[in-house]
CSV table of C-alpha atoms in Angstrom, one decimal:
chain,number,residue,atom,x,y,z
P,14,MET,CA,66.0,81.3,143.3
P,15,SER,CA,64.4,83.2,140.5
P,16,ASN,CA,63.1,81.9,137.2
P,17,VAL,CA,65.8,83.9,135.5
P,18,TYR,CA,68.5,82.1,137.6
P,19,ASP,CA,67.0,78.8,136.6
P,20,ARG,CA,67.1,79.7,133.0
P,21,LEU,CA,70.7,80.9,133.3
P,22,VAL,CA,71.7,77.6,134.8
P,23,LYS,CA,69.9,75.8,131.9
P,24,LEU,CA,71.8,77.9,129.4
P,25,LEU,CA,75.1,77.1,131.1
P,26,THR,CA,74.4,73.3,131.2
P,27,GLU,CA,72.9,73.0,127.7
P,28,GLY,CA,75.1,75.5,125.8
P,29,PHE,CA,78.4,75.3,127.8
P,30,GLY,CA,78.6,71.7,128.9
P,31,LEU,CA,78.6,72.5,132.7
P,32,GLU,CA,76.9,70.1,135.1
P,33,ALA,CA,73.8,71.5,136.9
P,34,ASP,CA,74.9,70.0,140.2
P,35,GLU,CA,78.3,71.9,140.1
P,36,LEU,CA,76.6,75.3,139.8
P,37,ASN,CA,75.9,77.4,142.8
P,38,PRO,CA,74.5,81.0,143.0
P,39,ASP,CA,77.7,82.2,144.7
P,40,ASP,CA,80.1,80.7,142.1
P,41,THR,CA,81.9,83.3,139.9
P,42,PHE,CA,82.4,82.7,136.2
P,43,GLY,CA,86.1,82.7,136.9
P,44,HIS,CA,85.7,79.9,139.4
P,45,LEU,CA,83.8,77.9,136.7
P,46,GLU,CA,86.8,78.4,134.4
P,47,MET,CA,84.9,80.4,131.9
P,48,ASP,CA,87.6,82.4,130.0
P,49,SER,CA,87.0,85.8,128.2
P,50,LEU,CA,85.8,84.1,125.0
P,51,ALA,CA,83.3,81.9,127.0
P,52,LEU,CA,82.0,85.1,128.7
P,53,VAL,CA,81.4,86.7,125.3
P,54,GLU,CA,79.7,83.5,124.2
P,55,LEU,CA,77.5,83.8,127.3
P,56,THR,CA,76.4,87.4,126.4
P,57,VAL,CA,75.5,86.2,122.9
P,58,ALA,CA,73.5,83.3,124.3
P,59,ALA,CA,71.9,85.4,127.0
P,60,GLU,CA,70.8,88.0,124.4
P,61,GLU,CA,69.1,85.2,122.5
P,62,GLU,CA,67.5,83.7,125.6
P,63,PHE,CA,66.5,86.8,127.5
P,64,GLY,CA,66.4,89.5,124.8
P,65,VAL,CA,68.7,91.8,126.7
P,66,ALA,CA,72.2,93.1,125.8
P,67,LEU,CA,74.8,92.4,128.4
P,68,THR,CA,78.3,93.8,128.6
P,69,ASN,CA,81.4,92.0,129.9
P,70,ASP,CA,81.5,94.7,132.6
P,71,GLU,CA,78.2,93.4,133.9
P,72,VAL,CA,79.1,89.7,133.4
P,73,GLY,CA,82.8,89.3,134.1
P,74,PRO,CA,85.1,86.7,135.7
P,75,ASP,CA,84.3,88.0,139.2
P,76,SER,CA,80.5,88.1,138.7
P,77,THR,CA,78.6,85.4,140.5
P,78,LEU,CA,75.7,83.6,138.9
P,79,ALA,CA,73.3,85.3,141.3
P,80,GLN,CA,74.6,88.7,140.3
P,81,ALA,CA,74.4,87.9,136.6
P,82,ALA,CA,70.8,86.7,137.0
P,83,GLN,CA,70.0,89.9,138.9
P,84,VAL,CA,71.4,92.1,136.1
P,85,ILE,CA,69.4,90.2,133.5
P,86,GLU,CA,66.3,90.5,135.6
P,87,GLN,CA,66.7,94.2,136.0
P,88,LYS,CA,67.3,94.7,132.3
P,89,THR,CA,64.3,92.5,131.4
P,90,VAL,CA,62.1,94.6,133.7
P,91,ALA,CA,63.5,97.8,132.2
P,92,VAL,CA,62.5,96.6,128.7
S,28,MET,CA,118.1,48.2,103.4
S,29,GLY,CA,121.4,49.8,103.4
S,30,GLY,CA,122.6,53.4,102.5
S,31,SER,CA,122.8,54.9,99.1
S,32,PRO,CA,124.1,52.6,96.3
S,33,SER,CA,126.5,55.4,95.3
S,34,GLY,CA,127.5,55.9,98.9
S,35,GLU,CA,127.4,59.7,98.7
S,36,HIS,CA,124.3,60.2,100.8
S,37,GLU,CA,123.6,58.8,104.2
S,38,ARG,CA,119.9,57.9,104.6
S,39,PHE,CA,117.9,59.3,107.5
S,40,ASP,CA,115.2,57.2,108.9
S,41,ALA,CA,112.4,58.6,111.0
S,42,ALA,CA,110.6,55.9,112.9
S,43,VAL,CA,106.8,55.8,112.9
S,44,THR,CA,106.1,54.8,116.5
S,45,GLY,CA,102.5,55.9,116.9
S,46,LEU,CA,99.4,55.9,114.7
S,47,GLY,CA,96.0,57.5,115.1
S,48,MET,CA,93.3,57.4,112.4
S,49,MET,CA,89.8,58.9,112.2
S,50,THR,CA,88.7,58.0,108.7
S,51,PRO,CA,85.5,57.2,106.8
S,52,ALA,CA,86.7,53.5,107.1
S,53,GLY,CA,86.4,53.7,110.9
S,54,ALA,CA,87.0,55.8,114.1
S,55,GLY,CA,90.3,54.4,115.2
S,56,THR,CA,93.3,52.8,113.5
S,57,ALA,CA,92.2,49.2,114.0
S,58,ALA,CA,88.7,49.8,112.5
S,59,SER,CA,90.1,51.9,109.7
S,60,TRP,CA,92.7,49.4,108.7
S,61,GLU,CA,90.3,46.5,108.8
S,62,ARG,CA,87.9,48.1,106.5
S,63,ILE,CA,90.6,49.3,104.1
S,64,ARG,CA,92.1,45.8,104.0
S,65,GLU,CA,88.6,44.5,103.0
S,66,GLY,CA,88.2,47.2,100.3
S,67,ALA,CA,84.6,46.3,99.8
S,68,GLY,CA,83.3,49.6,98.6
S,69,THR,CA,83.2,53.4,99.2
S,70,GLU,CA,82.2,54.4,102.7
S,71,ALA,CA,79.9,57.2,101.5
S,72,VAL,CA,76.4,58.3,102.6
S,73,ARG,CA,73.9,60.6,101.2
S,74,MET,CA,73.6,63.7,103.4
S,75,PRO,CA,70.4,65.6,103.9
S,76,GLU,CA,72.5,68.8,104.3
S,77,LEU,CA,73.7,68.3,100.7
S,78,ALA,CA,70.2,67.9,99.2
S,79,GLY,CA,69.8,69.7,95.9
S,80,ILE,CA,73.5,69.6,95.0
S,81,THR,CA,74.4,67.6,91.9
S,82,THR,CA,76.5,65.4,94.3
S,83,ASP,CA,74.6,64.9,97.5
S,84,PHE,CA,76.8,62.2,99.1
S,85,ALA,CA,80.2,62.2,100.9
S,86,CYS,CA,82.4,60.1,103.2
S,87,ARG,CA,81.9,60.8,106.9
S,88,VAL,CA,83.8,59.3,109.8
S,89,PRO,CA,81.3,56.7,111.2
S,90,GLY,CA,80.5,56.8,114.9
S,91,PHE,CA,82.8,59.7,115.7
S,92,ASP,CA,81.6,61.2,119.0
S,93,PRO,CA,83.5,64.4,119.8
S,94,VAL,CA,81.8,64.7,123.2
S,95,ALA,CA,83.0,61.2,124.2
S,96,VAL,CA,86.6,62.1,123.2
S,97,LEU,CA,86.8,65.7,124.4
S,98,GLY,CA,84.1,66.1,127.0
S,99,ARG,CA,80.9,68.1,126.6
S,100,ARG,CA,82.4,71.3,127.7
S,101,ARG,CA,85.4,71.3,125.3
S,102,ALA,CA,83.9,69.6,122.3
S,103,GLY,CA,81.9,72.8,121.3
S,104,GLN,CA,85.0,74.9,121.3
S,105,PHE,CA,86.6,73.2,118.3
S,106,ASP,CA,85.6,73.0,114.7
S,107,ARG,CA,85.1,69.4,113.5
S,108,SER,CA,88.5,69.5,111.7
S,109,SER,CA,90.2,70.1,115.1
S,110,GLN,CA,88.0,67.6,116.9
S,111,LEU,CA,89.0,64.9,114.4
S,112,VAL,CA,92.7,65.6,114.6
S,113,LEU,CA,92.7,65.9,118.4
S,114,ALA,CA,91.1,62.4,118.5
S,115,ALA,CA,93.6,61.0,116.1
S,116,ALA,CA,96.5,62.6,118.0
S,117,MET,CA,95.3,61.2,121.3
S,118,GLU,CA,95.2,57.7,119.8
S,119,ALA,CA,98.7,58.2,118.2
S,120,VAL,CA,100.4,59.5,121.3
S,121,ALA,CA,98.9,56.7,123.4
S,122,ASP,CA,100.0,54.2,120.7
S,123,SER,CA,103.6,55.5,120.8
S,124,GLY,CA,104.0,54.7,124.5
S,125,LEU,CA,105.5,58.2,125.0
S,126,ASP,CA,104.2,60.0,128.1
S,127,PRO,CA,103.3,63.7,127.6
S,128,GLN,CA,103.4,64.1,131.4
S,129,THR,CA,107.2,63.4,131.5
S,130,TRP,CA,108.5,64.3,128.1
S,131,ASP,CA,110.5,67.5,127.4
S,132,GLY,CA,107.8,69.5,125.6
S,133,ALA,CA,110.3,71.9,124.2
S,134,ARG,CA,111.7,69.0,122.0
S,135,VAL,CA,108.2,68.0,120.7
S,136,GLY,CA,106.9,69.5,117.5
S,137,VAL,CA,103.5,69.5,115.8
S,138,VAL,CA,103.2,69.7,112.0
S,139,LEU,CA,99.7,69.1,110.5
S,140,GLY,CA,98.3,69.4,107.0
S,141,ASN,CA,95.1,71.4,106.8
S,142,GLY,CA,93.4,72.6,103.7
S,143,ILE,CA,90.4,74.7,104.3
S,144,GLY,CA,90.3,75.0,108.1
S,145,GLY,CA,87.1,75.4,110.0
S,146,ALA,CA,84.7,75.2,107.1
S,147,GLU,CA,81.6,74.1,109.1
S,148,THR,CA,82.2,76.8,111.6
S,149,TRP,CA,82.6,79.5,109.0
S,150,GLU,CA,79.5,78.4,107.2
S,151,THR,CA,77.3,78.2,110.3
S,152,GLN,CA,78.4,81.6,111.7
S,153,HIS,CA,78.1,83.2,108.3
S,154,ARG,CA,74.5,82.1,108.3
S,155,ARG,CA,74.0,83.5,111.7
S,156,LEU,CA,75.4,86.9,110.6
S,157,LEU,CA,73.0,87.0,107.7
S,158,ASP,CA,70.0,85.7,109.6
S,159,SER,CA,70.4,87.3,113.0
S,160,GLY,CA,73.0,90.1,112.7
S,161,PRO,CA,76.6,90.5,114.0
S,162,ARG,CA,75.7,90.4,117.7
S,163,ARG,CA,74.8,86.7,117.3
S,164,VAL,CA,78.1,85.6,115.9
S,165,SER,CA,80.3,83.4,118.1
S,166,PRO,CA,83.4,85.0,119.6
S,167,ARG,CA,85.1,81.7,118.8
S,168,LEU,CA,84.6,82.1,115.1
S,169,ILE,CA,88.3,83.1,114.4
S,170,PRO,CA,90.0,80.5,116.6
S,171,MET,CA,87.6,77.8,115.3
S,172,LEU,CA,88.1,78.5,111.6
S,173,SER,CA,91.8,79.5,111.3
S,174,ALA,CA,93.6,76.6,109.6
S,175,ASN,CA,96.7,76.9,111.9
S,176,MET,CA,94.6,76.2,115.0
S,177,ALA,CA,94.6,72.4,114.3
S,178,ALA,CA,98.3,72.3,115.2
S,179,GLY,CA,97.9,74.9,118.0
S,180,TYR,CA,95.3,72.8,119.7
S,181,VAL,CA,97.4,69.6,119.4
S,182,SER,CA,100.4,71.5,120.9
S,183,MET,CA,98.2,72.6,123.8
S,184,GLU,CA,96.8,69.2,124.4
S,185,PHE,CA,100.2,67.6,124.9
S,186,GLY,CA,102.3,70.5,126.2
S,187,ALA,CA,104.3,70.3,123.0
S,188,ARG,CA,106.3,73.5,122.9
S,189,GLY,CA,108.5,72.9,119.9
S,190,PRO,CA,107.7,74.2,116.4
S,191,SER,CA,104.0,74.1,115.7
S,192,LEU,CA,102.6,74.7,112.2
S,193,VAL,CA,100.2,73.8,109.6
S,194,THR,CA,101.2,73.1,106.0
S,195,ALA,CA,98.8,74.0,103.2
S,196,THR,CA,99.5,72.3,99.8
S,197,ALA,CA,95.8,71.4,99.2
S,198,CYS,CA,95.4,67.6,98.6
S,199,ALA,CA,99.1,67.1,99.3
S,200,SER,CA,99.1,68.9,102.7
S,201,GLY,CA,99.2,65.8,104.9
S,202,THR,CA,102.2,64.4,103.0
S,203,THR,CA,104.0,67.8,103.0
S,204,ALA,CA,103.4,67.9,106.8
S,205,ILE,CA,105.0,64.5,107.4
S,206,GLY,CA,108.0,65.4,105.2
S,207,THR,CA,108.4,68.6,107.0
S,208,ALA,CA,108.2,66.8,110.4
S,209,ARG,CA,110.8,64.4,109.2
S,210,ASP,CA,113.1,67.3,108.4
S,211,LEU,CA,112.6,68.7,111.9
S,212,LEU,CA,113.9,65.4,113.3
S,213,ARG,CA,116.8,65.3,110.8
S,214,SER,CA,117.9,68.9,111.6
S,215,GLY,CA,117.8,68.2,115.3
S,216,ALA,CA,115.2,70.8,116.0
S,217,CYS,CA,112.9,68.2,117.6
S,218,ASP,CA,113.2,64.8,119.2
S,219,VAL,CA,109.5,63.9,118.6
S,220,VAL,CA,107.1,65.2,116.1
S,221,ILE,CA,103.3,64.7,116.1
S,222,THR,CA,102.4,65.0,112.4
S,223,GLY,CA,99.6,64.2,110.0
S,224,GLY,CA,96.6,66.0,108.5
S,225,THR,CA,93.0,66.8,108.9
S,226,GLU,CA,90.0,68.0,106.9
S,227,ALA,CA,86.3,68.5,107.5
S,228,PRO,CA,84.9,69.9,104.3
S,229,LEU,CA,81.4,68.4,104.1
S,230,THR,CA,79.5,71.7,103.9
S,231,PRO,CA,77.0,72.7,101.3
S,232,SER,CA,79.1,75.5,99.8
S,233,LEU,CA,82.3,73.5,99.6
S,234,VAL,CA,80.7,70.4,98.1
S,235,THR,CA,78.9,72.7,95.7
S,236,GLY,CA,82.2,74.3,94.8
S,237,PHE,CA,83.8,70.9,94.0
S,238,SER,CA,80.7,69.8,92.2
S,239,GLN,CA,80.6,72.9,90.0
S,240,MET,CA,84.2,72.2,89.0
S,241,GLY,CA,83.0,68.8,87.7
S,242,ALA,CA,85.5,67.1,90.0
S,243,LEU,CA,83.0,64.9,91.9
S,244,SER,CA,81.4,61.5,91.1
S,245,ARG,CA,77.6,61.8,90.5
S,246,ARG,CA,76.8,58.2,91.4
S,247,SER,CA,74.1,59.2,93.9
S,248,ASP,CA,72.2,56.0,93.2
S,249,ASP,CA,75.3,53.8,93.9
S,250,VAL,CA,77.4,55.6,96.6
S,251,ARG,CA,79.3,52.4,97.5
S,252,GLY,CA,80.5,52.2,94.0
S,253,ALA,CA,81.2,55.9,93.5
S,254,SER,CA,84.9,56.1,94.2
S,255,ARG,CA,86.6,53.8,91.7
S,256,PRO,CA,90.2,54.7,91.2
S,257,PHE,CA,91.8,53.5,87.9
S,258,ASP,CA,88.5,51.9,86.8
S,259,ALA,CA,87.4,52.5,83.3
S,260,ASP,CA,84.0,53.8,84.5
S,261,ARG,CA,85.3,56.3,87.1
S,262,ASP,CA,83.6,59.7,87.1
S,263,GLY,CA,85.2,61.8,89.8
S,264,PHE,CA,86.2,61.8,93.4
S,265,VAL,CA,84.0,61.5,96.5
S,266,VAL,CA,84.8,64.2,99.0
S,267,ALA,CA,85.6,63.0,102.5
S,268,GLU,CA,86.4,64.2,106.0
S,269,GLY,CA,89.1,62.6,108.2
S,270,ALA,CA,92.3,62.9,110.1
S,271,ALA,CA,95.4,60.8,110.7
S,272,VAL,CA,98.3,61.4,113.0
S,273,LEU,CA,101.8,59.7,113.1
S,274,VAL,CA,104.3,60.1,115.9
S,275,LEU,CA,107.8,60.3,114.5
S,276,GLU,CA,111.1,59.9,116.2
S,277,ARG,CA,114.7,59.4,115.0
S,278,ALA,CA,115.2,55.7,114.4
S,279,GLY,CA,118.0,55.4,116.9
S,280,ASP,CA,116.0,57.1,119.7
S,281,ALA,CA,113.0,54.9,119.0
S,282,ARG,CA,115.2,51.7,119.1
S,283,ALA,CA,116.9,52.9,122.3
S,284,ARG,CA,113.7,53.2,124.2
S,285,GLY,CA,112.4,49.9,122.8
S,286,ALA,CA,109.5,51.4,121.0
S,287,ARG,CA,107.4,49.4,118.6
S,288,ILE,CA,108.3,50.8,115.1
S,289,ARG,CA,105.6,50.3,112.4
S,290,ALA,CA,107.8,51.6,109.5
S,291,MET,CA,110.4,54.2,108.6
S,292,ILE,CA,109.9,57.4,106.7
S,293,SER,CA,113.1,57.1,104.6
S,294,GLY,CA,112.5,59.6,101.8
S,295,TYR,CA,110.6,62.7,100.9
S,296,GLY,CA,110.4,64.8,97.8
S,297,ALA,CA,108.4,67.9,97.0
S,298,SER,CA,107.9,70.0,93.9
S,299,ALA,CA,105.6,72.2,91.8
S,300,ASP,CA,104.1,71.7,88.4
S,301,ALA,CA,104.2,75.4,87.7
S,302,TYR,CA,101.6,74.6,85.1
S,303,HIS,CA,97.9,75.1,85.9
S,304,PRO,CA,95.7,75.9,89.0
S,305,THR,CA,93.8,72.6,89.0
S,306,ALA,CA,94.9,70.3,86.1
S,307,PRO,CA,98.0,68.1,86.4
S,308,ASP,CA,100.8,68.7,83.9
S,309,PRO,CA,100.2,65.9,81.3
S,310,GLU,CA,104.0,65.5,81.0
S,311,CYS,CA,104.2,64.8,84.8
S,312,THR,CA,107.4,66.9,84.9
S,313,GLY,CA,106.8,68.3,88.4
S,314,ALA,CA,105.3,65.2,89.9
S,315,GLY,CA,108.3,63.2,88.5
S,316,LEU,CA,110.7,65.6,90.2
S,317,ALA,CA,109.0,64.9,93.6
S,318,LEU,CA,109.0,61.1,93.1
S,319,ARG,CA,112.6,61.0,92.0
S,320,ALA,CA,113.6,63.3,94.8
S,321,ALA,CA,112.0,60.9,97.3
S,322,LEU,CA,113.9,57.9,95.8
S,323,ARG,CA,117.2,59.8,95.8
S,324,ASP,CA,116.6,61.0,99.4
S,325,ALA,CA,116.1,57.4,100.5
S,326,GLY,CA,118.9,56.0,98.4
S,327,VAL,CA,116.5,53.6,96.8
S,328,GLY,CA,116.5,52.7,93.1
S,329,PRO,CA,113.3,52.7,91.0
S,330,ASP,CA,113.4,48.9,90.7
S,331,GLU,CA,113.4,48.5,94.5
S,332,VAL,CA,109.9,50.0,95.0
S,333,ASP,CA,107.5,47.1,95.8
S,334,HIS,CA,104.3,49.1,96.2
S,335,VAL,CA,102.8,52.5,95.3
S,336,ASN,CA,100.1,53.9,97.6
S,337,ALA,CA,98.7,56.1,94.8
S,338,HIS,CA,97.0,59.5,95.0
S,339,GLY,CA,94.4,57.8,92.9
S,340,THR,CA,91.5,60.2,93.3
S,341,SER,CA,89.1,58.5,90.9
S,342,THR,CA,89.0,61.5,88.6
S,343,LEU,CA,89.6,60.8,84.9
S,344,ILE,CA,92.6,63.1,84.6
S,345,ASN,CA,94.4,62.4,87.9
S,346,ASP,CA,94.4,58.6,87.6
S,347,ALA,CA,95.5,58.6,83.9
S,348,THR,CA,98.3,61.1,84.5
S,349,GLU,CA,99.5,59.4,87.7
S,350,ALA,CA,99.5,56.0,86.0
S,351,ARG,CA,101.8,57.4,83.3
S,352,LEU,CA,104.0,58.9,86.0
S,353,ILE,CA,104.3,55.6,87.9
S,354,ARG,CA,104.9,53.6,84.7
S,355,GLY,CA,107.5,56.0,83.5
S,356,ALA,CA,109.4,56.3,86.7
S,357,LEU,CA,109.0,52.9,88.3
S,358,GLY,CA,107.9,50.5,85.5
S,359,ASP,CA,105.1,48.0,85.9
S,360,ARG,CA,106.6,46.0,88.8
S,361,PRO,CA,105.2,47.7,91.9
S,362,LEU,CA,101.7,46.8,93.1
S,363,VAL,CA,99.5,49.9,93.0
S,364,THR,CA,96.6,50.7,95.3
S,365,SER,CA,94.4,53.7,95.9
S,366,VAL,CA,92.6,53.5,99.2
S,367,LYS,CA,90.4,56.3,98.1
S,368,GLY,CA,88.1,53.7,96.7
S,369,VAL,CA,87.1,53.1,100.4
S,370,THR,CA,87.8,56.4,102.1
S,371,GLY,CA,87.0,58.9,99.4
S,372,HIS,CA,89.2,61.9,99.1
S,373,SER,CA,89.8,63.8,102.4
S,374,LEU,CA,91.9,66.5,100.8
S,375,ALA,CA,94.6,67.6,103.3
S,376,ALA,CA,94.0,64.5,105.5
S,377,ALA,CA,94.4,62.1,102.6
S,378,GLY,CA,98.2,62.0,102.5
S,379,ALA,CA,98.4,61.4,106.2
S,380,ILE,CA,95.8,58.6,106.1
S,381,GLU,CA,97.7,57.1,103.2
S,382,ALA,CA,101.1,57.3,105.0
S,383,ALA,CA,99.5,55.6,108.0
S,384,VAL,CA,98.1,52.9,105.6
S,385,ALA,CA,101.6,52.6,104.0
S,386,ALA,CA,103.1,52.0,107.4
S,387,LEU,CA,100.5,49.3,108.2
S,388,THR,CA,101.1,47.7,104.8
S,389,LEU,CA,104.8,47.4,105.7
S,390,ALA,CA,104.2,46.2,109.2
S,391,ASP,CA,101.6,43.6,108.2
S,392,SER,CA,103.1,42.5,104.8
S,393,PHE,CA,99.7,43.1,103.3
S,394,VAL,CA,98.8,45.3,100.3
S,395,PRO,CA,95.2,46.4,100.5
S,396,PRO,CA,93.0,46.4,97.3
S,397,THR,CA,91.6,49.3,95.3
S,398,ALA,CA,87.8,49.2,96.0
S,399,ASN,CA,85.4,49.2,93.1
S,400,LEU,CA,88.1,48.4,90.5
S,401,GLU,CA,86.1,46.1,88.2
S,402,SER,CA,87.5,46.9,84.8
S,403,LEU,CA,91.0,48.5,84.7
S,404,ASP,CA,91.1,51.5,82.4
S,405,PRO,CA,92.9,50.1,79.3
S,406,GLU,CA,95.2,53.1,79.2
S,407,ILE,CA,96.6,52.2,82.6
S,408,GLU,CA,99.4,49.7,82.3
S,409,LEU,CA,100.1,48.9,85.9
S,410,ASP,CA,99.6,46.1,88.3
S,411,VAL,CA,96.7,47.7,90.3
S,412,VAL,CA,95.5,45.5,93.1
S,413,ALA,CA,91.8,44.8,92.7
S,414,LYS,CA,89.1,42.8,94.6
S,415,GLU,CA,91.3,41.2,97.2
S,416,GLY,CA,94.4,42.5,99.0
S,417,ARG,CA,97.7,40.6,98.6
S,418,ALA,CA,99.7,39.1,101.5
S,419,THR,CA,103.2,39.6,100.3
S,420,PRO,CA,106.5,40.9,101.8
S,421,VAL,CA,106.9,44.6,101.2
S,422,GLU,CA,110.1,46.4,101.8
S,423,VAL,CA,109.6,49.8,100.0
S,424,VAL,CA,106.4,51.8,99.6
S,425,VAL,CA,106.0,55.1,97.8
S,426,SER,CA,103.0,57.3,98.7
S,427,ASN,CA,102.0,60.0,96.2
S,428,SER,CA,100.0,63.2,96.9
S,429,PHE,CA,99.3,65.9,94.3
S,430,GLY,CA,97.5,69.1,95.3
S,431,PHE,CA,95.6,71.8,93.4
S,432,GLY,CA,98.1,74.5,92.6
S,433,GLY,CA,100.3,71.8,91.1
S,434,GLN,CA,101.9,71.2,94.5
S,435,ASN,CA,103.4,67.7,94.8
S,436,ALA,CA,104.7,65.7,97.7
S,437,VAL,CA,105.9,62.1,97.8
S,438,LEU,CA,107.0,60.0,100.8
S,439,LEU,CA,109.1,56.8,100.7
S,440,LEU,CA,108.5,54.4,103.5
S,441,THR,CA,110.6,51.3,104.3
S,442,ARG,CA,110.1,48.3,106.5
S,443,ALA,CA,111.4,48.8,110.1
């Protein structure tokens, strides 16, 4: 898994109280019981961590962690 | 204790069947009560966050670990004011022996006093807005800071689907909440009410605000001696955080299920000074109305009151005015205590903490002392308990709370 994925996992464990060993690349945020407010919190935290602006279309309840990492990676490259 | 001496008014008793306390005297009811019984000094600390403010100390709940109580994932979703009251509510509901898994949630209400709401959240997020811009502000800002959410979260925690609300009468809020909860039982709207109060106001801007009013003690070099209600050398209150929760049920229901009843809420009175934003009416007209209404509501005569758990903030004006009120309405027979000598003044939580203490006073036949009372203000002609608490039978306790805005609330508790 990419460096961005690892940093996303770290962000979820440190900022959202999730356990690293319960996180898998194919998990959706909905599966992790992250509600709409938690997803906005995640975009705020990701903007700080990665310096990219995410929307809740890109990171929604049905997005997997791997997909989110991919979006972040693409945006980082684009910047 | 029987009904009204005049027989025209049937007394309604709400049983206190559960207690939870998160106070500067301790995280938990047993720890809080033990330290309040000792009354050895003000549980205040100097706080680095308050450096540079004329008063740089306050009373915090020692050893409170929100992650241990709520879990790592949930703890960050609540302001400290909600964390404290959730912890107190969990203790109180467990203490009551009621089972939230099986109770009829539609018959369970939640009424909590809250003064300022999520002050720490507001201040932190405002700093983020100024420093980093709007995109860095938490989407939880509104649910974390709104004062009503304390009750909303407690309702969610226990599946309590009856009336859920927050009362705001400043430093009387906790007492107003308990009186309102009692009324929900009396009217039949609820069978159980989870009630109390919470406050977490130890932020730089709020402490500065109280300090600029001249309301706070400035004893930075002697914080354990800083809150000294009724003492001749008192110089202001010590601001505190805290929460307390009481589970109330109709006395008959509580007896029928064999619950342990700590005390009864037997009377409640509320009033307004209609006088001044922050100063009490020197004639005590409004406060007297609330006190006499609580006595009448309980059908108790002024000469039957054994103990007053005073508002006793340690400000010059409150303590002098309240002493005149007590002396005028109840004479000099009742033992008087202000536990704020230990706990400081936790604003909307104070009345709830003091109602819990009043219940424990009745249950244990022990009147706690007023910490730091070394030399009674000569103008105060009352039997204020100093140094050591008194082990003595207590049948009737009055608990006073007076808020900014001239909003007054008084509870009368009796032995179960």
